mmCIF file of C-alpha atoms and ligand atoms in Angstrom:
data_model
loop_
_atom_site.group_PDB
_atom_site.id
_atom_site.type_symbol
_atom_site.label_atom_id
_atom_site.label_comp_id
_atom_site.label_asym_id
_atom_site.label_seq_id
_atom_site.Cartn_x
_atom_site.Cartn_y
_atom_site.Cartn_z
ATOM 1 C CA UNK A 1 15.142 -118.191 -19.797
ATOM 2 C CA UNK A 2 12.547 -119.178 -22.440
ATOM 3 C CA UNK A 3 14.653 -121.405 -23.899
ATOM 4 C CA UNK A 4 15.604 -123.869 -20.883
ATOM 5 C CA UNK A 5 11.552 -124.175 -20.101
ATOM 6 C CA UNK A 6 11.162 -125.004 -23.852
ATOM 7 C CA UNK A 7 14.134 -127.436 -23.071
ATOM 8 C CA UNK A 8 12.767 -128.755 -20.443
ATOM 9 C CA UNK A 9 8.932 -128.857 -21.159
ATOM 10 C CA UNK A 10 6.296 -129.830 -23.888
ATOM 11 C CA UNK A 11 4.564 -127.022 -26.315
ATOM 12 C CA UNK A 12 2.233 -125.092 -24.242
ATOM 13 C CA UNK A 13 -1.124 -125.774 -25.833
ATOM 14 C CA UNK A 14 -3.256 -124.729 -23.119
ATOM 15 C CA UNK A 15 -4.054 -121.629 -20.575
ATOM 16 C CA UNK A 16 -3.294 -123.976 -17.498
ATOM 17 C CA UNK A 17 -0.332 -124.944 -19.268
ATOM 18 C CA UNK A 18 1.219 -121.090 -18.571
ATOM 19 C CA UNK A 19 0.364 -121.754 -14.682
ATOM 20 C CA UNK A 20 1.808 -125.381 -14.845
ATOM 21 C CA UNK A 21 5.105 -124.101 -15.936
ATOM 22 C CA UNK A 22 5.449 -120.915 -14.132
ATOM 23 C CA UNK A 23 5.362 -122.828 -11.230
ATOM 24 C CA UNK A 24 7.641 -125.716 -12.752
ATOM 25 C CA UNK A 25 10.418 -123.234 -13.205
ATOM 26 C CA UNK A 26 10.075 -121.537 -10.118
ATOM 27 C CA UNK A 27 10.327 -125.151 -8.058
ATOM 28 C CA UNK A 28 13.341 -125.489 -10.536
ATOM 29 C CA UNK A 29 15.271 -122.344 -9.886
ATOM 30 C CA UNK A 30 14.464 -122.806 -6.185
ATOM 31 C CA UNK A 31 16.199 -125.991 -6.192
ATOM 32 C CA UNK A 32 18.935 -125.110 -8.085
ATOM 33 C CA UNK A 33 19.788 -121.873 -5.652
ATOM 34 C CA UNK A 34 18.922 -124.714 -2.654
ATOM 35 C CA UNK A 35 21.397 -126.822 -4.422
ATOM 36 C CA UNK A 36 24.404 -124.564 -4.145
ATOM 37 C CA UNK A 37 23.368 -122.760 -0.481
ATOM 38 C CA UNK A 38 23.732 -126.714 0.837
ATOM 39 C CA UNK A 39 26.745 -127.745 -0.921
ATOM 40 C CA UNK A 40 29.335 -125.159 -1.449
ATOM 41 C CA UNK A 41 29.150 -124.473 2.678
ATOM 42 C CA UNK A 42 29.359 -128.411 3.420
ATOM 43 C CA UNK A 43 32.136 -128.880 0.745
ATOM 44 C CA UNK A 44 34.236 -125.667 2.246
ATOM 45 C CA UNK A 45 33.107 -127.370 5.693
ATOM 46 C CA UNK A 46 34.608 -130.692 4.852
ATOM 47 C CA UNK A 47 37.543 -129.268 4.250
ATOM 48 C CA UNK A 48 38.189 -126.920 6.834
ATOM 49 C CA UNK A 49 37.378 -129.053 9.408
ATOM 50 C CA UNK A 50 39.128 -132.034 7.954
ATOM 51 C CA UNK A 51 41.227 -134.391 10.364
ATOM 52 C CA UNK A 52 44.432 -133.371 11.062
ATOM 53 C CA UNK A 53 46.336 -135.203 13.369
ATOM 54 C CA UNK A 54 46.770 -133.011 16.557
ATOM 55 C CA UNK A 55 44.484 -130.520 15.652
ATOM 56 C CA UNK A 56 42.043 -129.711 18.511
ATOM 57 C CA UNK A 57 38.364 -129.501 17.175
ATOM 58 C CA UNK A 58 36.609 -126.383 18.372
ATOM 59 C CA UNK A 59 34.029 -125.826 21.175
ATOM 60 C CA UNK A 60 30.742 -126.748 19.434
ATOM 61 C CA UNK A 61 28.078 -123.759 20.691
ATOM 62 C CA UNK A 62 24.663 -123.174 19.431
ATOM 63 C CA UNK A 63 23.829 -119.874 17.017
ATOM 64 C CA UNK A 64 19.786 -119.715 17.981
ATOM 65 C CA UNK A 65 19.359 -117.118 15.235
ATOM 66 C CA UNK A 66 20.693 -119.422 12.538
ATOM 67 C CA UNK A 67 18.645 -122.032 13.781
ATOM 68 C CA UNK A 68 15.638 -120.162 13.646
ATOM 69 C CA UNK A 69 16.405 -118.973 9.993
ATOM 70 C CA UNK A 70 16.888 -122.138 8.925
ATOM 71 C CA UNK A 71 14.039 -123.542 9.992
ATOM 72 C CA UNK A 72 11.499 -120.643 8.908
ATOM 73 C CA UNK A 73 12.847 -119.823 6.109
ATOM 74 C CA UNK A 74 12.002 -123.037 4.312
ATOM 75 C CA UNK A 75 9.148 -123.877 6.728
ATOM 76 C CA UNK A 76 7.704 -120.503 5.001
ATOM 77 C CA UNK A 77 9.014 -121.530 1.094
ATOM 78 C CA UNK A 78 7.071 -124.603 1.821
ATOM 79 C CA UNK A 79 3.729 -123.155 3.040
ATOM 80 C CA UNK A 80 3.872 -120.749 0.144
ATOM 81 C CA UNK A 81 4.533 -123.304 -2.277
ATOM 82 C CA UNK A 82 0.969 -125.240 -1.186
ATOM 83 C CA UNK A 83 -1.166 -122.185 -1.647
ATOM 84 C CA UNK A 84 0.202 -121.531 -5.256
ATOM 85 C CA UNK A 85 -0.114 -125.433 -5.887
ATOM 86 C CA UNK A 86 -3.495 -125.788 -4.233
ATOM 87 C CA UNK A 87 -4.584 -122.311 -6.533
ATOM 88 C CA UNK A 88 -3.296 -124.400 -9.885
ATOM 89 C CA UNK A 89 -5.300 -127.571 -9.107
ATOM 90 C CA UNK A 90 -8.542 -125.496 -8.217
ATOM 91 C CA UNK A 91 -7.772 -123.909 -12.285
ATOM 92 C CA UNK A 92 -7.653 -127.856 -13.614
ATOM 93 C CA UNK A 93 -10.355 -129.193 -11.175
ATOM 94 C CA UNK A 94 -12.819 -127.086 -11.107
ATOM 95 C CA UNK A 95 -14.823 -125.650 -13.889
ATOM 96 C CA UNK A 96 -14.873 -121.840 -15.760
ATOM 97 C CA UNK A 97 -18.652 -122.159 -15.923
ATOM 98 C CA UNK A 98 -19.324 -122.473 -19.401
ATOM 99 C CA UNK A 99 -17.361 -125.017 -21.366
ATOM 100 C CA UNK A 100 -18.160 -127.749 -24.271
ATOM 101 C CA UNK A 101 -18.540 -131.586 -21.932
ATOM 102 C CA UNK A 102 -16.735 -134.730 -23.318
ATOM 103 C CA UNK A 103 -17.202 -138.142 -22.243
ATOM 104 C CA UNK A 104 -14.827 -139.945 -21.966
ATOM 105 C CA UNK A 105 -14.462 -143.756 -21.903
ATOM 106 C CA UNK A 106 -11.246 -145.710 -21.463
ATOM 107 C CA UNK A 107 -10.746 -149.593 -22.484
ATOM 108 C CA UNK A 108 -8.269 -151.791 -23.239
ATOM 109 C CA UNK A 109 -7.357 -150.421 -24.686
ATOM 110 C CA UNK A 110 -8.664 -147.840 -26.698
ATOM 111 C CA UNK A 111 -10.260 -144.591 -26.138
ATOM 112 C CA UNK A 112 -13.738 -143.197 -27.097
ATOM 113 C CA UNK A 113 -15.199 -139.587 -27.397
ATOM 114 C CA UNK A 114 -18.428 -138.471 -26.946
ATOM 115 C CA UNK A 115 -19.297 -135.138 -28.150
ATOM 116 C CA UNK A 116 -22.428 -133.082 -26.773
ATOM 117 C CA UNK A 117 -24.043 -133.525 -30.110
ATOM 118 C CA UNK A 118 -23.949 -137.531 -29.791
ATOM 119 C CA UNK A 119 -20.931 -137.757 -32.448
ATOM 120 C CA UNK A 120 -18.378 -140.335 -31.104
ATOM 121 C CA UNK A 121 -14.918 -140.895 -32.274
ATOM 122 C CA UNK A 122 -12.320 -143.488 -31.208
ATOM 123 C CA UNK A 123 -8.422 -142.551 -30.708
ATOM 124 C CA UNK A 124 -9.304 -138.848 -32.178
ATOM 125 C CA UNK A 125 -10.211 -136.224 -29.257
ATOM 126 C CA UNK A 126 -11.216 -132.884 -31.799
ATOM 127 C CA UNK A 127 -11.957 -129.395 -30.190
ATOM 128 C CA UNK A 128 -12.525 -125.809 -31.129
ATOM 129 C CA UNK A 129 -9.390 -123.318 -29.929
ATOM 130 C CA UNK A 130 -9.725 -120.794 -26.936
ATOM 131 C CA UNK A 131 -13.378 -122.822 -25.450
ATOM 132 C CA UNK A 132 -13.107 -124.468 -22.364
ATOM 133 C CA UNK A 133 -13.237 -128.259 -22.686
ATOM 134 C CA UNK A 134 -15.027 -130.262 -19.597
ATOM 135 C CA UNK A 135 -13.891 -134.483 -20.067
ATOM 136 C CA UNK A 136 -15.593 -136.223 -17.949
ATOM 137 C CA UNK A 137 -13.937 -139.961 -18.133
ATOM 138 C CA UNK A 138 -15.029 -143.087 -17.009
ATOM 139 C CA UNK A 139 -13.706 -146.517 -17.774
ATOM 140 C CA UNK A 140 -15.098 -149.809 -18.580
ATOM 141 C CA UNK A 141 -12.335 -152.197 -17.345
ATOM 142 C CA UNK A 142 -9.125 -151.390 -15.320
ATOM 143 C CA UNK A 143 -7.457 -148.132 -13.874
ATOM 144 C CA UNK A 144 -5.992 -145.959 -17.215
ATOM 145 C CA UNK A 145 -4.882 -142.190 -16.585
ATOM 146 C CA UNK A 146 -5.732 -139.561 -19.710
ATOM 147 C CA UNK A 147 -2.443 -137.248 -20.487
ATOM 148 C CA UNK A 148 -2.314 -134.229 -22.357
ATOM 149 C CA UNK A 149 1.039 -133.198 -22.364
ATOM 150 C CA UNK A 150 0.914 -130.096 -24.049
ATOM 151 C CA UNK A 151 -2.062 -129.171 -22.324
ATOM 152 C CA UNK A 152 -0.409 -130.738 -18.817
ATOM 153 C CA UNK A 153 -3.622 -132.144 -17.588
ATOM 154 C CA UNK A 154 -3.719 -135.631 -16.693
ATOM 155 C CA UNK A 155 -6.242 -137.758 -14.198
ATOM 156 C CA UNK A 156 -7.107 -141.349 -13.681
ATOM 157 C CA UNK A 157 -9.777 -143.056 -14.858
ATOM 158 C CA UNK A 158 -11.645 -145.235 -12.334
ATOM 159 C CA UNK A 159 -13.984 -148.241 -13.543
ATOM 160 C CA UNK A 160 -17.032 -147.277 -11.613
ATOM 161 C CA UNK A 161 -16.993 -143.374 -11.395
ATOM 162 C CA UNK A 162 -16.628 -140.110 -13.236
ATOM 163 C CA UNK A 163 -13.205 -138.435 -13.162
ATOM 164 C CA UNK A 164 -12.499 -134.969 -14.901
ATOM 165 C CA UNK A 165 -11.107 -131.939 -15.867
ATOM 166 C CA UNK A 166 -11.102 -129.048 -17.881
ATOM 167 C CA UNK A 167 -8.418 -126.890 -20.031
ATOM 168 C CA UNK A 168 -8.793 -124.293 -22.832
ATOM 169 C CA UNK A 169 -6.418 -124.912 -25.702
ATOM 170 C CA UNK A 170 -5.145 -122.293 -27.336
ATOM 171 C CA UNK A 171 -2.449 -123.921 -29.960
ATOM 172 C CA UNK A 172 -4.126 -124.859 -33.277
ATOM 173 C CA UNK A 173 -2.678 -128.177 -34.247
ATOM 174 C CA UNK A 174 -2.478 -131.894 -33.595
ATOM 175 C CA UNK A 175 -1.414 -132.831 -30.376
ATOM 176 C CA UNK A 176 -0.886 -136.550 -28.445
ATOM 177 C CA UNK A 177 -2.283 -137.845 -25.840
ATOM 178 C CA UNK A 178 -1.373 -141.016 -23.836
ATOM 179 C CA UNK A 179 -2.310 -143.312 -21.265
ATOM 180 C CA UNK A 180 -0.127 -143.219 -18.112
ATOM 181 C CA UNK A 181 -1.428 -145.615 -15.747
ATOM 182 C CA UNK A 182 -0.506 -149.471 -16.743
ATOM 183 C CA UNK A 183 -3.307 -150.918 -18.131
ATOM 184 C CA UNK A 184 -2.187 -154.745 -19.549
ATOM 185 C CA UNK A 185 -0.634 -155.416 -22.859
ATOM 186 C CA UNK A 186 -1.586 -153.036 -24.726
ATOM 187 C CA UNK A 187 -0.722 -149.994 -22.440
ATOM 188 C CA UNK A 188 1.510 -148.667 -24.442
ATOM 189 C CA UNK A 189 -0.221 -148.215 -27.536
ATOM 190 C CA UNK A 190 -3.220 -146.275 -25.919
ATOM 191 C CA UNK A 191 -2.999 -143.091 -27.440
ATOM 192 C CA UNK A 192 -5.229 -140.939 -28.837
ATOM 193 C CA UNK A 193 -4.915 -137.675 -31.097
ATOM 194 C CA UNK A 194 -6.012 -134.751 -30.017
ATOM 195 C CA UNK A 195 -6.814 -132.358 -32.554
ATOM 196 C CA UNK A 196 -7.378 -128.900 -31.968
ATOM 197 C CA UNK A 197 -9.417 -126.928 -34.870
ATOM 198 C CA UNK A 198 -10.468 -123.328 -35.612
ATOM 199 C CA UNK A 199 -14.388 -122.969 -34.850
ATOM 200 C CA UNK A 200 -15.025 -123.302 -38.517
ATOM 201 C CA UNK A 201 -13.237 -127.071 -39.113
ATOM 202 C CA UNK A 202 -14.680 -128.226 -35.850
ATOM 203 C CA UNK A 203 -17.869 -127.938 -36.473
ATOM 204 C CA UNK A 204 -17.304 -128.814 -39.907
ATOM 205 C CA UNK A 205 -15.778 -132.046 -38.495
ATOM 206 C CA UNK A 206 -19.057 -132.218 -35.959
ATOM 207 C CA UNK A 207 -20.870 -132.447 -38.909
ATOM 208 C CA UNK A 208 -19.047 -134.507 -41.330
ATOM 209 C CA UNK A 209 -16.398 -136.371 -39.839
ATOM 210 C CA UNK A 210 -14.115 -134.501 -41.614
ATOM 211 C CA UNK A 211 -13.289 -134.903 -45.711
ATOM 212 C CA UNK A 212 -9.807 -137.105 -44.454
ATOM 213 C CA UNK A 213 -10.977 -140.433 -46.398
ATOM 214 C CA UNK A 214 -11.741 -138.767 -49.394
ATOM 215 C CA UNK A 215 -7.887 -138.512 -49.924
ATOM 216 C CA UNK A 216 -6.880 -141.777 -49.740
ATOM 217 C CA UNK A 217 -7.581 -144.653 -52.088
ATOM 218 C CA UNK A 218 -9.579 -147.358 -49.735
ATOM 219 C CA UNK A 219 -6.738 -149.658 -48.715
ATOM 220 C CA UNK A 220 -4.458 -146.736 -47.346
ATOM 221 C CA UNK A 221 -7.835 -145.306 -45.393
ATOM 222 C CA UNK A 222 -7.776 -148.681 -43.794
ATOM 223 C CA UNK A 223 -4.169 -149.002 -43.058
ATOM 224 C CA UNK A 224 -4.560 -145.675 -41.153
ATOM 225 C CA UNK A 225 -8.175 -146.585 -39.449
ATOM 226 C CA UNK A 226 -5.770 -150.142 -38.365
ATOM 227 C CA UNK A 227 -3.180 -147.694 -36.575
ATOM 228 C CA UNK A 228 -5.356 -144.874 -35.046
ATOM 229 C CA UNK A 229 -8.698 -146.684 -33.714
ATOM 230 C CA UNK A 230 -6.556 -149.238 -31.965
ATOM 231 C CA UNK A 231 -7.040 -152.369 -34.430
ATOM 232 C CA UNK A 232 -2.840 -152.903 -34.137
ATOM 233 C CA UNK A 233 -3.184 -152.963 -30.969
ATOM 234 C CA UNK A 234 -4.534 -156.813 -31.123
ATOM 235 C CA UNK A 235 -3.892 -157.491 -34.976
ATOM 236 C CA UNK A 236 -0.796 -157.977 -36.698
ATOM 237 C CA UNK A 237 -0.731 -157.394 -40.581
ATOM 238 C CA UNK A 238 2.699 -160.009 -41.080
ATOM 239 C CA UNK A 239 1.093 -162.749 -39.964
ATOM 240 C CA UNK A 240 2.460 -162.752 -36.459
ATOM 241 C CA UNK A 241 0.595 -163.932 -33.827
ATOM 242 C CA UNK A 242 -0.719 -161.050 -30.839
ATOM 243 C CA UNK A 243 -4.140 -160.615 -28.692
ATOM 244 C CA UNK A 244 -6.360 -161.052 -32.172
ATOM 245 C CA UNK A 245 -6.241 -163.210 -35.338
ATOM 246 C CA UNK A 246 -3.820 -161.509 -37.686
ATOM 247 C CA UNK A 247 -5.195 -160.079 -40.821
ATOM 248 C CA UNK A 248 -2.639 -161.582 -43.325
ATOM 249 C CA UNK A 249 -4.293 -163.768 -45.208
ATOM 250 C CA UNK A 250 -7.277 -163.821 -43.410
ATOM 251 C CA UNK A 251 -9.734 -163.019 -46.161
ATOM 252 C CA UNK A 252 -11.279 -165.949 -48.521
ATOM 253 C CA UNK A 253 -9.895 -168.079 -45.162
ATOM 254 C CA UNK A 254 -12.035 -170.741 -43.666
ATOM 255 C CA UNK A 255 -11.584 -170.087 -40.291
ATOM 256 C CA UNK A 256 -12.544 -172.281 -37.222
ATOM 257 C CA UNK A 257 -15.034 -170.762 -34.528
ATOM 258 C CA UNK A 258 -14.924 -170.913 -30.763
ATOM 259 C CA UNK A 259 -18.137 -174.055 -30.362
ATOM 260 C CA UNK A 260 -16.704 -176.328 -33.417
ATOM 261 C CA UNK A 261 -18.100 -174.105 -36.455
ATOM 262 C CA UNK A 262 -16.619 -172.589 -38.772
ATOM 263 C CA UNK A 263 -17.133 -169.304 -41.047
ATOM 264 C CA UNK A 264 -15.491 -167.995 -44.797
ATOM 265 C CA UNK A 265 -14.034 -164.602 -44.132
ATOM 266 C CA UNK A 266 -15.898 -162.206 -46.262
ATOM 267 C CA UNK A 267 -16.935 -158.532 -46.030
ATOM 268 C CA UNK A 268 -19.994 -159.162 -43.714
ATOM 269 C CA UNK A 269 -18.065 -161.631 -41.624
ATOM 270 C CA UNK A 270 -15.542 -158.458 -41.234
ATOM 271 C CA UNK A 271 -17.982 -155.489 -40.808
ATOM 272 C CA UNK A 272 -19.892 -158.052 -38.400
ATOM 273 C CA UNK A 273 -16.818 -158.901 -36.453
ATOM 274 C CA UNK A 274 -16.321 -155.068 -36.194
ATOM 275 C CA UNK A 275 -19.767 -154.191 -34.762
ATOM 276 C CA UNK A 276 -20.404 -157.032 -32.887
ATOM 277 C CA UNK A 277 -17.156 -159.073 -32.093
ATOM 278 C CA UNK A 278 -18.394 -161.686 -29.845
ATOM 279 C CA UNK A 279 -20.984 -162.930 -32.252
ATOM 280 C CA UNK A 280 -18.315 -165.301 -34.049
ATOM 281 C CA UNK A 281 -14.732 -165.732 -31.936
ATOM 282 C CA UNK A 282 -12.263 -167.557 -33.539
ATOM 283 C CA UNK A 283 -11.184 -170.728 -31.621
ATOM 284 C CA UNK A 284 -7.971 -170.180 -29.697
ATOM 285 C CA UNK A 285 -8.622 -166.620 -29.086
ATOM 286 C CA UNK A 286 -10.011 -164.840 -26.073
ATOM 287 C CA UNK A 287 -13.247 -162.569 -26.454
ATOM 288 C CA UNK A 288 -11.957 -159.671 -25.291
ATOM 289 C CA UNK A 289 -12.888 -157.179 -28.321
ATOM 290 C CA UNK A 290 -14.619 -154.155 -26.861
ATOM 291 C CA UNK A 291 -17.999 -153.399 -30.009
ATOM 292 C CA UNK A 292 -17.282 -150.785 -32.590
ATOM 293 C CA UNK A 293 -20.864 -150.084 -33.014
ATOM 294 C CA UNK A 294 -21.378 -146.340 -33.119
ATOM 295 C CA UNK A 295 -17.273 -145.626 -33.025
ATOM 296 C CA UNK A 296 -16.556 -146.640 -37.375
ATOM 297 C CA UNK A 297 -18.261 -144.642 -39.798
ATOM 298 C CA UNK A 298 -18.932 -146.515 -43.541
ATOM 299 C CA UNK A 299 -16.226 -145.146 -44.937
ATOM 300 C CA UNK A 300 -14.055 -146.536 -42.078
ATOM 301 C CA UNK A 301 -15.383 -149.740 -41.649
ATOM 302 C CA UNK A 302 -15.085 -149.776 -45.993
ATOM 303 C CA UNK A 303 -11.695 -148.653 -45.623
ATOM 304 C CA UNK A 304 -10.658 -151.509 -42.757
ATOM 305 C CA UNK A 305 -11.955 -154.030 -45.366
ATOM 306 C CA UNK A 306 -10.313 -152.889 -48.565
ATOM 307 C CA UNK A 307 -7.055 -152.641 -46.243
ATOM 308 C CA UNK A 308 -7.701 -156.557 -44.958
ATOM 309 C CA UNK A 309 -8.643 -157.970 -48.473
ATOM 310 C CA UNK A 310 -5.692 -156.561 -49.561
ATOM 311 C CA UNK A 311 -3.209 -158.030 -47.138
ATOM 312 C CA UNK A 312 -2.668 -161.471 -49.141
HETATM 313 CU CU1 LIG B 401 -4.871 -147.556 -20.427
HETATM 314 CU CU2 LIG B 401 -2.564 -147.693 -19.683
#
């Protein structure tokens, strides 16, 4: 029956994964058999006891024993049901002693890693396979909700307070991850990768950020730093209007400043507007960038302005 849980469900990246959908497809099969003991009886029912003119209906009497079976029996299903539920959420929400910690930090509507070492990363969640992986997520706005499918953990984030969890991936790979509590506008595009790497490339990533940029001329580095670290979110590259000035044709532009200046969009304009975007907001847009300070590394933030100088 492999094959209908693969039908049904994601990849199983993760230990608790195995528990999740043990459980799943019990619930499932349960339901199923529950589906036929309630409706083949009241179909045949229907009809045997159908109106027929002159028929006389018979004495209605009480079975006890049925009664009690069908009341216990479930009442009993149920019960059992809570304890294996209530063991599976004591697996996701509470620790295996030893595990690598996260933070995590939702915005609008982006999301930002913070390893143990002090390496952050935006949109791109990396850890080692088979170590237990502690997030512990906070946000700086609104409610959001971190998903890992394929690992089938998922919590909300509360402005205010720490939320978190742990799994142990075990499925070397790229996986997705999504926010599933609506957040505003850009709820839909909150996703982040999560990438999980043999000991060896995770550290290696740790150390370096990984050797990604190095295989992609600047302008396509900064196409894909404008779709992963959330920059689409807010800016078009058509010339459309959205949350942000679109980057069409934005650089050499005079553009007009929030105040009554004005500013020439060149590369320090851009790599300021980056690290600190509510030095210089463009008039007839809100200030509602969240800072990349920390999040782009040079290459990146090189990459994001090859990509923008080249959008004429
Ligand atoms: Cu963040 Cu929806």
């Amino acid at each position: 029956m492999d094959w209908l849980r693969s039908a049904l469900l994601p990849l199983q990246g993760s230990e608790f994964a195995k528990e999740i959908d043990l459980m799943y497809m019990a619930i499932f099969w349960l339901s199923v058999v529950m589906f036929f003991a309630l409706m083949v009886p009241m179909v045949w029912f229907s009809w045997r006891y159908r109106y027929v003119p002159g028929r006389v209906t018979p004495h209605q009497t009480h079975n006890t024993a049925l009664e009690v079976f069908w009341s216990v029996v479930p009442l009993l299903i149920c019960v059992g049901l809570f304890f294996w539920g209530i063991w599976g959420y004591m697996h996701f929400a509470v620790g295996p002693g030893e595990s690598m910690e996260i933070q995590v930090t939702a915005k609008k509507w982006l999301w930002q890693f913070e390893f143990p070492d002090g390496t952050r990363a935006v949109n791109e969640l990396h850890v080692p396979v088979n170590k237990s992986v502690h997030l512990v997520m906070t946000s700086e706005d609104v409610l959001h909700d971190f998903f890992i499918p394929d690992m089938r953990v998922k919590r909300d984030i509360v402005p205010g307070r720490y939320t978190e969890f742990w799994f142990t991936p075990t499925v070397v790979g790229e996986h997705t991850s999504t926010c599933a509590e609506y957040c505003g506008k850009g709820h839909s595009d909150m996703r982040a990768k999560v990438f999980v790497d043999t000991q060896e490339k995770f550290d290696d990533w740790m150390a370096t950020g990984g050797d990604e940029w190095m295989k992609h001329p600047p302008e396509e580095w900064g196409k894909i730093q404008w779709d992963q670290k959330g920059c689409a979110t807010c800016h078009t590259i058509d010339g459309s209007k959205s949350k942000g000035p679109s980057w069409k044709g934005i650089f050499g532009k005079a553009e007009k400043l929030k105040g009554g200046a004005s500013v020439t969009v060149d590369e320090n304009y851009l790599r300021e507007s980056m690290l600190q975007p509510q030095a210089k907001v463009v008039d007839g847009f809100e200030p509602i960038m969240p800072t990349f300070q920390g999040l782009l590394r040079e290459n990146e933030i090189r990459g994001l302005v090859a990509f923008i100088k080249s959008l004429q």
